[in-house]
Coordinates of C-alpha atoms in Angstrom, one line a residue:
M27 CA -12.1 16.6 -17.5
S28 CA -10.8 14.3 -14.7
E29 CA -9.3 15.7 -11.5
W30 CA -6.1 14.3 -10.2
F31 CA -5.0 14.2 -6.5
L32 CA -1.8 12.8 -5.1
F33 CA -2.8 10.5 -2.2
L34 CA 0.1 10.7 0.2
P35 CA -0.1 9.0 3.6
Q36 CA 2.2 10.9 5.8
V37 CA 4.0 7.8 7.0
R38 CA 7.6 6.8 6.5
L39 CA 8.4 10.3 5.2
G40 CA 9.8 13.4 6.9
V41 CA 7.8 16.6 6.8
D42 CA 10.2 18.0 4.3
D43 CA 9.7 14.9 2.1
V44 CA 6.0 15.5 2.2
V45 CA 6.4 19.1 1.2
E46 CA 8.8 18.2 -1.6
R47 CA 6.3 15.7 -3.1
A48 CA 3.5 18.2 -2.8
Q49 CA 5.5 20.9 -4.6
V50 CA 6.5 18.4 -7.4
A51 CA 2.8 17.4 -7.8
E52 CA 1.8 21.0 -8.1
A53 CA 4.5 21.8 -10.6
S54 CA 3.6 18.7 -12.6
G55 CA -0.1 19.4 -13.0
F56 CA -1.9 17.6 -10.2
D57 CA -5.0 19.3 -8.9
G58 CA -4.7 18.4 -5.2
I59 CA -3.2 16.3 -2.5
A60 CA -4.8 14.2 0.2
F61 CA -3.5 12.8 3.5
I62 CA -4.7 10.2 6.0
D63 CA -5.8 10.7 9.6
H64 CA -4.6 8.2 12.2
L65 CA -2.9 8.3 15.5
E66 CA -0.8 5.3 14.5
A67 CA 0.1 4.0 11.1
P68 CA -2.5 1.2 10.3
G69 CA -0.8 -2.1 10.2
A70 CA 2.6 -0.5 10.9
T71 CA 2.4 1.0 14.3
H72 CA 6.2 1.2 14.6
Q73 CA 6.3 3.8 11.8
N74 CA 6.2 7.5 12.3
I75 CA 3.0 9.3 11.2
W76 CA 2.4 13.1 11.2
E77 CA -0.8 14.7 12.5
A78 CA -3.3 15.2 9.7
M79 CA -4.5 18.8 10.0
T80 CA -1.1 20.1 10.9
V81 CA 0.7 18.6 7.9
A82 CA -2.2 19.8 5.7
T83 CA -1.7 23.3 7.0
W84 CA 2.0 23.2 6.5
V85 CA 1.6 21.9 2.9
A86 CA -1.0 24.6 2.2
A87 CA 1.5 27.2 3.3
R88 CA 4.2 25.8 1.0
T89 CA 2.1 25.5 -2.1
E90 CA 0.1 28.0 -4.2
R91 CA -2.5 26.1 -6.3
L92 CA -3.0 22.6 -4.9
R93 CA -6.2 21.8 -3.2
I94 CA -5.6 20.2 0.2
G95 CA -7.6 17.5 1.9
H96 CA -7.8 14.1 3.5
L97 CA -9.1 10.6 2.8
V98 CA -10.4 11.0 5.4
L99 CA -10.3 12.8 8.7
C100 CA -11.7 10.6 11.5
D101 CA -14.8 12.1 12.9
G102 CA -14.1 10.7 16.4
F103 CA -10.8 12.5 16.9
R104 CA -12.1 16.1 17.0
H105 CA -15.2 17.7 18.5
P106 CA -17.3 19.0 15.6
S107 CA -17.1 22.6 16.9
V108 CA -13.3 22.4 16.9
L109 CA -13.2 20.8 13.4
A110 CA -15.6 23.4 12.1
K111 CA -13.2 26.1 13.3
Q112 CA -10.1 24.3 11.9
A113 CA -11.7 23.9 8.5
V114 CA -12.7 27.6 8.2
T115 CA -9.3 28.7 9.3
L116 CA -7.4 26.5 6.9
S117 CA -9.8 27.4 4.1
E118 CA -9.3 31.1 4.7
A119 CA -5.5 30.7 5.0
S120 CA -5.2 28.7 1.8
G121 CA -7.5 31.0 -0.3
G122 CA -10.3 28.4 -0.4
R123 CA -8.1 25.4 -1.3
F124 CA -9.2 23.2 1.7
E125 CA -11.7 20.3 1.2
L126 CA -13.1 18.5 4.2
G127 CA -12.9 14.7 3.8
L128 CA -14.6 13.0 6.8
G129 CA -15.3 9.4 7.9
S130 CA -16.4 7.4 10.9
G131 CA -13.1 5.7 11.6
S132 CA -11.5 2.7 9.8
W133 CA -9.0 1.5 12.4
P134 CA -10.9 0.7 15.6
Q135 CA -7.8 -0.5 17.4
E136 CA -6.6 3.1 17.8
F137 CA -9.8 4.1 19.5
E138 CA -9.2 1.5 22.2
R139 CA -5.4 2.1 22.5
F140 CA -5.7 5.8 23.0
G141 CA -8.9 5.8 25.1
I142 CA -11.2 7.4 22.6
E143 CA -14.9 6.6 23.0
S144 CA -16.2 5.1 19.7
G145 CA -18.9 2.5 19.9
D146 CA -19.5 0.0 17.1
A147 CA -19.5 0.7 13.4
A148 CA -23.2 1.6 13.3
A149 CA -22.8 4.0 16.2
R150 CA -19.8 5.7 14.6
V151 CA -21.7 6.3 11.3
R152 CA -24.7 7.6 13.3
R153 CA -22.5 10.0 15.2
L154 CA -20.9 11.1 11.9
G155 CA -24.3 12.1 10.6
E156 CA -25.1 14.1 13.7
N157 CA -21.7 15.9 13.5
L158 CA -22.2 16.7 9.8
D159 CA -25.5 18.4 10.8
L160 CA -23.6 20.3 13.5
L161 CA -20.9 21.4 11.0
H162 CA -23.6 23.1 8.9
Q163 CA -24.9 24.8 12.0
Y164 CA -21.5 26.1 13.1
W165 CA -20.9 27.4 9.6
G166 CA -24.3 29.0 9.4
D167 CA -26.2 32.1 10.6
G168 CA -28.2 30.5 13.5
E169 CA -27.5 30.7 17.2
R170 CA -24.7 28.1 16.9
G171 CA -23.0 29.9 14.1
Q172 CA -19.3 30.6 14.7
A173 CA -17.5 33.7 13.7
P174 CA -16.0 34.1 11.2
R175 CA -18.3 32.3 8.7
P176 CA -16.6 30.5 5.8
S177 CA -15.7 33.0 3.0
H178 CA -15.1 30.2 0.6
P179 CA -17.1 27.0 0.0
I180 CA -15.7 24.0 1.9
P181 CA -16.4 20.9 -0.2
L182 CA -17.3 17.8 1.8
V183 CA -15.9 14.4 0.7
L184 CA -17.4 11.2 2.1
G185 CA -16.6 7.6 1.2
G186 CA -18.0 4.2 1.6
T187 CA -20.8 2.0 0.2
G188 CA -22.9 1.0 3.2
K189 CA -26.6 2.0 3.4
R190 CA -26.2 4.5 6.2
M191 CA -23.1 6.1 4.6
M192 CA -24.8 6.4 1.2
A193 CA -27.7 8.3 2.9
L194 CA -25.1 10.7 4.3
V195 CA -23.5 11.1 0.9
R196 CA -26.9 12.1 -0.6
A197 CA -27.6 14.5 2.2
H198 CA -24.2 16.2 2.6
A199 CA -21.4 15.3 0.1
D200 CA -19.9 17.2 -2.8
W201 CA -17.7 14.2 -3.5
W202 CA -18.4 10.5 -3.0
N203 CA -15.3 8.3 -2.8
I204 CA -15.9 4.6 -3.7
P205 CA -13.3 2.1 -2.5
S206 CA -11.4 0.7 -5.5
H207 CA -12.0 -2.9 -4.4
Q208 CA -15.7 -2.3 -4.7
L209 CA -15.5 -0.7 -8.1
D210 CA -17.9 -3.4 -9.5
R211 CA -20.6 -1.7 -7.5
L212 CA -20.2 1.7 -9.2
P213 CA -22.9 1.2 -11.9
A214 CA -25.5 0.4 -9.3
L215 CA -24.5 3.0 -6.7
L216 CA -23.6 6.0 -8.9
P217 CA -27.2 6.8 -9.7
T218 CA -28.0 6.9 -6.0
V219 CA -25.5 9.5 -4.8
G220 CA -27.6 12.6 -5.6
S221 CA -25.5 15.6 -6.6
A222 CA -22.2 14.2 -5.3
R223 CA -19.5 13.5 -7.8
A224 CA -17.6 10.2 -7.8
S225 CA -14.0 9.8 -7.0
L226 CA -11.7 6.8 -6.6
Q227 CA -8.5 6.0 -4.7
Q228 CA -6.1 3.9 -6.8
M229 CA -2.8 2.3 -5.9
V230 CA -0.5 2.5 -8.9
G231 CA 2.7 0.5 -9.6
F232 CA 4.0 2.8 -12.3
V233 CA 6.4 1.3 -14.9
G234 CA 8.2 4.4 -15.9
R235 CA 10.7 5.0 -18.7
G236 CA 13.6 2.5 -18.4
A237 CA 12.0 0.7 -15.4
D238 CA 12.0 -3.1 -15.1
R239 CA 8.4 -4.1 -15.4
T240 CA 8.8 -7.3 -13.6
A241 CA 10.6 -5.7 -10.7
V242 CA 8.0 -2.9 -10.3
T243 CA 5.1 -5.3 -10.5
E244 CA 6.7 -7.8 -8.0
R245 CA 7.6 -5.1 -5.5
S246 CA 4.2 -3.4 -5.8
T247 CA 2.4 -6.7 -5.4
R248 CA 4.5 -7.7 -2.4
L249 CA 3.7 -4.4 -0.6
F250 CA 0.1 -3.8 -1.7
G251 CA -1.2 -7.0 -3.3
H252 CA -3.6 -7.3 -0.4
L253 CA -5.6 -4.4 -2.0
G254 CA -6.7 -6.7 -4.8
D255 CA -8.3 -4.6 -7.5
G256 CA -7.2 -1.5 -5.6
L257 CA -3.7 -2.0 -7.1
V258 CA -3.0 -1.6 -10.8
C259 CA 0.5 -1.9 -12.4
G260 CA 1.4 -0.7 -15.9
D261 CA 3.3 1.7 -18.1
A262 CA 2.0 5.1 -19.2
A263 CA -0.1 3.7 -22.1
E264 CA -1.7 1.0 -20.0
L265 CA -2.5 3.4 -17.2
T266 CA -3.9 6.0 -19.5
A267 CA -6.3 3.4 -20.9
H268 CA -7.2 2.2 -17.4
F269 CA -8.1 5.6 -16.1
A270 CA -9.9 6.6 -19.3
E271 CA -12.1 3.5 -18.8
L272 CA -12.9 4.5 -15.2
A273 CA -13.7 8.1 -16.3
A274 CA -16.1 6.7 -18.9
Q275 CA -17.9 4.9 -16.1
G276 CA -18.5 8.2 -14.3
V277 CA -15.4 8.6 -12.0
E278 CA -14.5 12.3 -12.1
R279 CA -11.5 12.4 -9.7
F280 CA -8.6 10.0 -9.1
Y281 CA -6.6 9.9 -5.8
V282 CA -3.4 8.3 -7.1
W283 CA -1.4 6.4 -4.5
F284 CA 2.0 5.4 -5.7
A285 CA 3.5 2.0 -4.7
D286 CA 7.0 3.5 -4.5
F287 CA 5.8 6.0 -1.9
A288 CA 5.6 8.8 -4.5
A289 CA 9.2 9.3 -5.6
P290 CA 9.3 12.8 -7.1
Q291 CA 10.4 11.4 -10.5
T292 CA 7.4 9.1 -10.5
I293 CA 5.1 11.9 -9.7
S294 CA 6.4 14.1 -12.5
E295 CA 6.6 11.4 -15.1
F296 CA 3.1 10.1 -14.3
A297 CA 1.8 13.6 -14.8
E298 CA 3.6 14.1 -18.0
T299 CA 2.6 10.8 -19.6
V300 CA -0.7 9.9 -18.0
I301 CA -2.5 13.0 -16.8
N302 CA -1.6 15.0 -19.8
A303 CA -2.9 12.2 -22.0

């Protein structure tokens, strides 16, 4: 059975709006929620954006069942010993609902703007690998082990399709997230991910009951057409068929990103008519 996460970048929304959407998602049947991790909103630096671990903690405190995570935390923003402590704390506080999504950084401009040492893309991926090894040490029983140890498993989510990143997926990941614009590579890559399960982030222009199909499609395309195949528009029947086809290809989790910024009615109707189908 597929898993469904609401992907909700914490941009253009108040903290109360984020909590409301999380609670609607939980009540409607979504399995989890995932946020982003940036110091400025990518491509919209004038917009407000809330800090990733803080907003995840607040949402965990205001929900009961939803799993909480990110696509993805930026490895370069936190020392791995601090991140290890944060992850264990949030996992314990939420009753084991926290998942650690981690990446090497997708918005190099913010490294420079805020004076964070980063290096080139290859150096960032290499450091991510080193820090993943350290996380296991901090959570383990060796001399670097932190107290307390995790009392719940903390699933690791990694994404990408590069050679170095795929090696990290095989070595560390519980979940591998493939970018939707590279979905054509899924048949070749899926057999190479080891024990990791496949997930996909999908932008959705949902044509709900009584909605104007043309208006929904035009607005979604105007805002997110640059995502190419990462955007799909349709009504409940069309989206049910779309996600069923992806599931048949081996995708086990969907991070659903709504083009209308996850209006509560959209969340609940999508769950009723697509997830339940």
